[in-house]
Amino acid sequence: MKLLVGIVGLPNVGKSTLFNALLKKQIANVANYPFCTIDPNVGVIEVPDKRLPVLAKIVNTQKIIPAVIEFYDIAGLVKGASKGEGLGNKFLSHIREVSVIVHVVRLFEDGDVIHVSNKVNPKGDIETVESELMIADLETLSKQQEPRSNASKEEKEQYEVIKIVKEKLNQGIPVRNLNLTKENEQSINRLNLLTMKPVIYLFNVSEKQLENKEETEKKINEWLSVIASKAKRSQKEIASAPPAPRNDGSPYLYLNAKLETDVLTFFEEEQKEYLKQFNLEETGLNRLIKKAYETLGLISFLTAGEKEVRAWTIERGTFAPQAAAVIHTDFEKHFIKADIITYDDFVKADGWIKAKELGKVLSAGKEYVMKEGDVVDFKVGV
């Protein structure tokens, strides 16, 4: 499955610098003025996975295919974007394509890099972007017509959900914070509302702020707490059914985008030493991918054979036949069973043959729920 991540934020917050660092090459056009990015830059990045080379050595293959993640560098939003200010409408349409929004927020002070509102105001910046997305959603909802008297029960129920969502948006509450039931979410999925998408806040900090971890985290949590307090709501008028699973905690990361770029010039061991200075164990790319997977509820399973070693992305809770369909759609229909072993057991046994001799391989049927790091050999009748 595709994982599409959209990088958004106000102009000059470091989105393109971050994008260049994440892609490990200078793709985005970094410039010190708003709207230097007109079309979204798209980059397909391999998901770092240290398990794959280990498996490749065991099964004696040279071909390694990691999972991938697509990053969209979407040009800066400004106040009034929902009404077409700047290049707003075009940018908003690009956001509709992504699975998760990474909202880059500027914390660093730099007199040489202008701010679109002439001051660094993280809380205000977050609220500006969020407001524009909510206004865009309200415009989408305003186009929805009240169902006729002879409309189906489903159509009438859907309209009731639309009215509730519209009311809450007018109160400044994004759709993702409404704790809608799974059924209610599905009923409005077709509208592709922007504020229904999960958000990861990514704070771009200075090196000094990066070193002063405790103070930086305290400030970030204070800003997010104020924003979250505005989004507290009652579920009474939504439905009595249990809410759908959702990461409601405003997940966030912070990094120095320039430092991420600098690190790319170092060898792996040098990177580790450099990052240690800032009490970091891995690069922002790795941390961002993990946070995106966590936010969307994704995991990876692995296949290992002489032809290739590969990582596949699925949703947590996926059954074996549906996981097989990620490899080939026919595999779900013709699924027989799956030989499954944990990555650690596979490595200890040095491959399939000994693993089976040791009884470490599970013969799983259609009801098996896939787990992170499962090494799988699907048996299908085709």
XYZ file of C-alpha atoms in Angstrom:
382
model
C 0.000 0.000 0.000
C 1.086 3.571 -0.654
C 2.021 5.847 2.220
C 1.655 9.455 1.062
C 2.961 12.139 3.425
C 2.289 15.802 2.687
C 4.684 18.394 4.137
C 2.748 21.620 4.764
C 3.136 24.848 6.682
C 3.503 28.592 6.245
C 6.169 29.914 3.838
C 9.778 29.976 5.069
C 9.377 27.547 7.958
C 11.929 25.107 6.523
C 9.695 22.725 4.541
C 11.884 22.582 1.455
C 15.091 22.354 3.498
C 13.559 19.433 5.353
C 12.397 17.869 2.099
C 15.922 18.049 0.681
C 17.310 16.412 3.811
C 14.700 13.660 3.765
C 15.334 12.835 0.135
C 19.112 12.990 0.572
C 19.425 15.180 -2.482
C 18.655 18.746 -3.443
C 15.294 18.475 -5.194
C 13.150 21.247 -3.756
C 13.972 24.817 -4.708
C 14.997 26.427 -1.437
C 14.611 30.210 -1.587
C 14.140 32.990 0.938
C 10.741 34.188 -0.243
C 7.156 32.869 -0.162
C 5.773 30.680 -2.957
C 9.138 29.469 -4.310
C 7.518 26.035 -4.461
C 4.605 26.167 -6.907
C 3.973 22.502 -7.667
C 4.422 19.832 -5.022
C 7.784 18.160 -5.208
C 7.303 14.424 -4.901
C 9.975 12.025 -3.717
C 9.853 8.278 -3.214
C 12.106 7.330 -0.295
C 13.204 3.901 0.840
C 12.201 3.095 4.386
C 15.388 2.273 6.347
C 15.218 -1.321 7.589
C 18.345 -2.972 9.004
C 16.646 -6.370 8.904
C 16.681 -6.636 5.108
C 20.468 -6.974 4.521
C 20.601 -9.610 7.287
C 17.864 -11.649 5.588
C 19.507 -11.222 2.182
C 22.749 -12.702 3.497
C 20.913 -15.695 4.978
C 18.953 -16.561 1.806
C 21.872 -15.630 -0.450
C 20.275 -12.971 -2.626
C 21.594 -9.674 -3.937
C 18.161 -8.147 -4.516
C 16.727 -6.104 -1.643
C 13.479 -4.155 -2.025
C 12.597 -2.003 0.993
C 9.197 -0.499 1.677
C 8.831 3.035 0.344
C 7.206 6.241 1.497
C 6.208 9.155 -0.744
C 6.814 12.682 0.509
C 4.993 15.633 -1.064
C 6.607 19.037 -0.501
C 3.501 21.231 -0.735
C 4.035 24.973 -1.118
C 3.383 27.288 1.832
C -0.133 28.147 2.901
C -0.976 31.682 4.021
C -3.961 33.313 5.697
C -6.746 33.392 3.125
C -5.490 30.330 1.228
C -8.977 28.798 1.344
C -10.197 31.895 -0.544
C -7.417 31.646 -3.111
C -4.856 33.922 -1.435
C -1.276 33.196 -2.484
C -1.635 29.975 -4.428
C -4.079 28.579 -1.898
C -6.672 26.601 -3.825
C -4.010 24.720 -5.765
C -2.149 23.830 -2.572
C -5.305 22.707 -0.788
C -6.102 20.318 -3.632
C -2.635 18.778 -3.276
C -3.223 18.137 0.440
C -6.317 16.072 -0.422
C -4.084 13.438 -2.029
C -2.033 12.557 1.067
C -2.570 9.978 3.829
C -1.078 12.039 6.648
C -0.139 15.704 7.000
C 3.246 16.712 8.401
C 2.763 20.280 9.578
C 6.151 22.017 9.782
C 6.195 24.794 12.386
C 9.016 27.303 12.764
C 10.615 27.737 16.179
C 14.036 28.961 15.109
C 14.901 32.669 15.111
C 16.873 33.935 12.091
C 16.851 37.549 10.958
C 18.081 36.515 7.517
C 15.033 34.315 6.879
C 11.867 36.381 6.717
C 8.639 35.187 8.342
C 5.419 35.634 6.403
C 3.890 37.571 9.353
C 7.194 39.229 10.373
C 7.409 37.381 13.698
C 8.003 33.829 14.914
C 4.730 32.713 16.502
C 4.395 28.894 16.562
C 0.934 28.813 18.166
C -0.404 31.443 15.763
C 1.142 29.681 12.767
C -0.494 26.371 13.700
C -3.862 28.065 14.119
C -3.542 29.888 10.774
C -2.948 26.700 8.800
C -5.596 24.767 10.740
C -8.142 27.557 10.178
C -7.561 27.541 6.433
C -8.074 23.777 6.282
C -11.265 24.055 8.328
C -12.624 26.827 6.098
C -11.903 24.662 3.059
C -13.829 21.782 4.707
C -16.762 24.068 5.477
C -16.922 25.048 1.822
C -17.021 21.361 0.875
C -19.815 20.698 3.371
C -21.839 23.730 2.262
C -22.213 22.071 -1.153
C -23.934 19.028 0.355
C -27.704 19.148 -0.278
C -30.315 18.161 2.273
C -31.754 14.766 1.282
C -35.217 14.572 -0.273
C -38.130 13.156 1.732
C -37.871 9.855 -0.135
C -34.114 9.532 0.471
C -32.736 6.323 1.945
C -32.072 5.865 5.648
C -28.324 5.900 4.957
C -28.543 9.219 3.089
C -30.497 10.813 5.932
C -28.056 9.509 8.548
C -25.143 10.771 6.494
C -26.649 14.245 6.352
C -27.060 14.250 10.133
C -23.336 13.532 10.470
C -22.580 16.331 7.981
C -24.631 18.796 10.075
C -22.767 17.839 13.259
C -19.357 18.064 11.566
C -20.271 21.447 10.081
C -21.350 22.754 13.483
C -18.128 21.613 15.135
C -15.952 23.063 12.378
C -17.681 26.413 12.905
C -16.645 26.088 16.559
C -13.019 25.611 15.482
C -12.830 21.846 16.020
C -11.167 19.811 13.224
C -12.923 16.615 12.123
C -10.127 14.336 13.369
C -10.853 15.512 16.937
C -14.574 14.696 16.877
C -14.179 11.023 17.861
C -16.646 9.972 15.182
C -17.699 6.341 15.157
C -16.216 4.136 12.471
C -19.603 4.066 10.707
C -19.901 7.865 10.766
C -16.373 8.262 9.450
C -17.120 5.914 6.567
C -20.300 7.797 5.730
C -18.353 11.019 4.990
C -15.134 9.488 3.625
C -16.180 10.372 0.078
C -15.951 14.088 0.955
C -12.183 13.743 1.564
C -12.208 16.400 4.285
C -8.796 17.938 4.965
C -9.112 18.128 8.751
C -10.084 14.456 8.896
C -6.504 13.528 7.981
C -4.101 12.733 10.835
C -1.509 15.429 11.556
C 2.074 15.180 12.817
C 3.503 18.491 14.027
C 7.163 18.850 13.070
C 8.884 21.737 14.836
C 11.936 23.179 13.088
C 14.252 24.328 15.888
C 17.656 26.004 16.162
C 20.726 24.075 17.294
C 20.500 25.838 20.654
C 16.871 24.761 21.038
C 17.849 21.243 20.023
C 20.499 21.149 22.759
C 18.077 22.549 25.351
C 15.713 19.587 25.046
C 13.793 20.052 28.303
C 12.883 23.704 27.709
C 12.037 23.123 24.038
C 9.702 20.212 24.807
C 8.053 22.197 27.601
C 7.241 25.070 25.233
C 5.953 22.752 22.502
C 3.694 20.908 24.943
C 2.348 24.216 26.263
C 1.423 25.392 22.752
C -0.178 22.094 21.826
C -2.080 21.968 25.130
C -3.638 25.370 24.448
C -4.647 24.273 20.949
C -5.947 20.924 22.214
C -8.031 22.605 24.927
C -9.975 24.400 22.214
C -10.766 21.071 20.615
C -12.345 19.437 23.679
C -15.787 18.327 22.804
C -18.759 16.186 23.837
C -19.587 12.993 22.011
C -23.240 13.004 23.024
C -24.662 14.231 19.722
C -22.303 12.100 17.608
C -23.409 8.566 18.542
C -23.458 6.166 21.454
C -21.285 3.574 19.678
C -17.579 3.286 20.655
C -15.312 5.719 18.770
C -13.116 4.487 15.935
C -9.428 3.981 16.827
C -7.574 7.279 16.461
C -4.304 8.819 17.565
C -5.741 11.884 19.326
C -2.564 13.038 21.049
C -1.321 15.546 18.455
C 1.877 13.579 17.752
C 4.925 15.748 17.238
C 8.646 15.700 16.514
C 11.266 18.408 16.523
C 14.507 18.678 14.593
C 16.902 21.128 13.008
C 16.356 20.902 9.247
C 19.773 22.355 8.439
C 21.505 19.848 10.718
C 19.628 17.027 8.976
C 21.072 18.240 5.686
C 24.609 18.500 7.114
C 24.450 14.941 8.501
C 23.934 13.575 4.983
C 27.546 14.336 4.082
C 28.855 11.998 6.808
C 29.421 8.246 6.816
C 27.070 6.201 9.010
C 29.401 6.003 12.027
C 30.196 9.712 11.754
C 26.461 10.439 11.658
C 25.951 8.582 14.928
C 28.760 10.520 16.633
C 27.473 13.842 15.327
C 23.888 13.151 16.422
C 25.107 12.131 19.898
C 26.058 15.758 20.516
C 22.345 16.541 20.480
C 21.271 13.414 22.386
C 19.828 11.914 19.208
C 20.171 8.261 18.209
C 18.886 8.516 14.638
C 18.154 11.009 11.893
C 14.940 12.938 11.476
C 14.030 10.816 8.444
C 13.920 7.615 10.494
C 12.007 9.257 13.310
C 9.501 10.826 10.933
C 8.824 7.555 9.109
C 8.295 5.734 12.416
C 5.926 8.457 13.595
C 3.995 8.326 10.302
C 3.672 4.527 10.550
C 2.557 4.818 14.183
C 0.021 7.549 13.401
C -1.521 5.614 10.518
C -1.396 2.272 12.330
C 0.951 0.625 9.804
C 3.391 -2.290 10.147
C 5.773 -4.168 7.833
C 6.009 -7.870 7.079
C 8.983 -9.434 5.289
C 9.513 -11.996 2.535
C 12.855 -13.755 2.093
C 13.757 -16.021 -0.808
C 16.536 -16.538 -3.333
C 14.797 -14.225 -5.786
C 14.570 -11.239 -3.400
C 14.192 -9.964 0.151
C 11.420 -7.433 0.537
C 9.457 -5.390 3.096
C 5.720 -4.876 2.604
C 3.520 -2.260 4.282
C 0.094 -3.183 5.690
C -2.348 -1.832 8.259
C -2.102 -3.219 11.773
C -4.756 -5.894 12.229
C -4.566 -7.187 8.638
C -5.362 -10.907 8.180
C -2.963 -13.184 6.279
C -5.019 -13.435 3.023
C -5.338 -9.644 2.787
C -1.601 -9.289 3.447
C -0.953 -11.741 0.608
C -3.058 -9.527 -1.664
C -0.515 -6.730 -1.182
C 1.973 -8.928 -3.052
C -0.547 -9.904 -5.749
C -4.317 -9.414 -5.796
C -4.904 -13.037 -6.897
C -3.146 -14.321 -3.766
C -6.072 -13.422 -1.524
C -8.560 -15.382 -3.624
C -6.293 -18.426 -3.929
C -4.826 -18.274 -0.410
C -4.127 -21.708 1.131
C -1.906 -20.949 4.144
C 1.117 -18.958 5.235
C 4.374 -20.195 6.730
C 5.264 -17.557 9.316
C 8.229 -17.052 11.625
C 9.449 -14.106 13.664
C 12.446 -12.231 12.291
C 14.559 -13.066 15.358
C 13.800 -16.804 15.103
C 14.528 -16.799 11.371
C 17.938 -15.210 11.953
C 18.787 -17.590 14.826
C 17.861 -20.605 12.694
C 19.821 -19.220 9.730
C 16.967 -19.757 7.282
C 13.795 -21.685 6.506
C 15.170 -25.243 6.555
C 16.528 -25.293 10.099
C 13.667 -23.113 11.342
C 11.199 -25.784 10.209
C 13.322 -28.534 11.778
C 13.252 -26.638 15.076
C 9.492 -26.194 14.869
C 9.743 -22.409 14.759
C 7.592 -21.993 11.631
C 3.856 -21.484 12.156
C 1.463 -22.802 9.526
C -1.154 -20.033 9.628
C -4.632 -19.979 8.138
C -7.051 -17.271 7.057
C -7.718 -16.038 10.594
C -4.080 -15.229 11.379
C -3.475 -11.537 12.141
C -0.142 -10.327 10.788
C 2.453 -8.932 13.197
C 5.287 -6.463 12.774
C 8.409 -8.180 11.430
C 6.759 -11.472 10.462
C 8.839 -13.334 7.862
C 6.284 -14.974 5.561
C 6.074 -17.530 2.785
C 2.532 -17.536 1.361
C 1.155 -20.735 -0.138
C -1.414 -20.026 -2.853
C -3.251 -22.198 -5.353
C -2.241 -20.463 -8.574
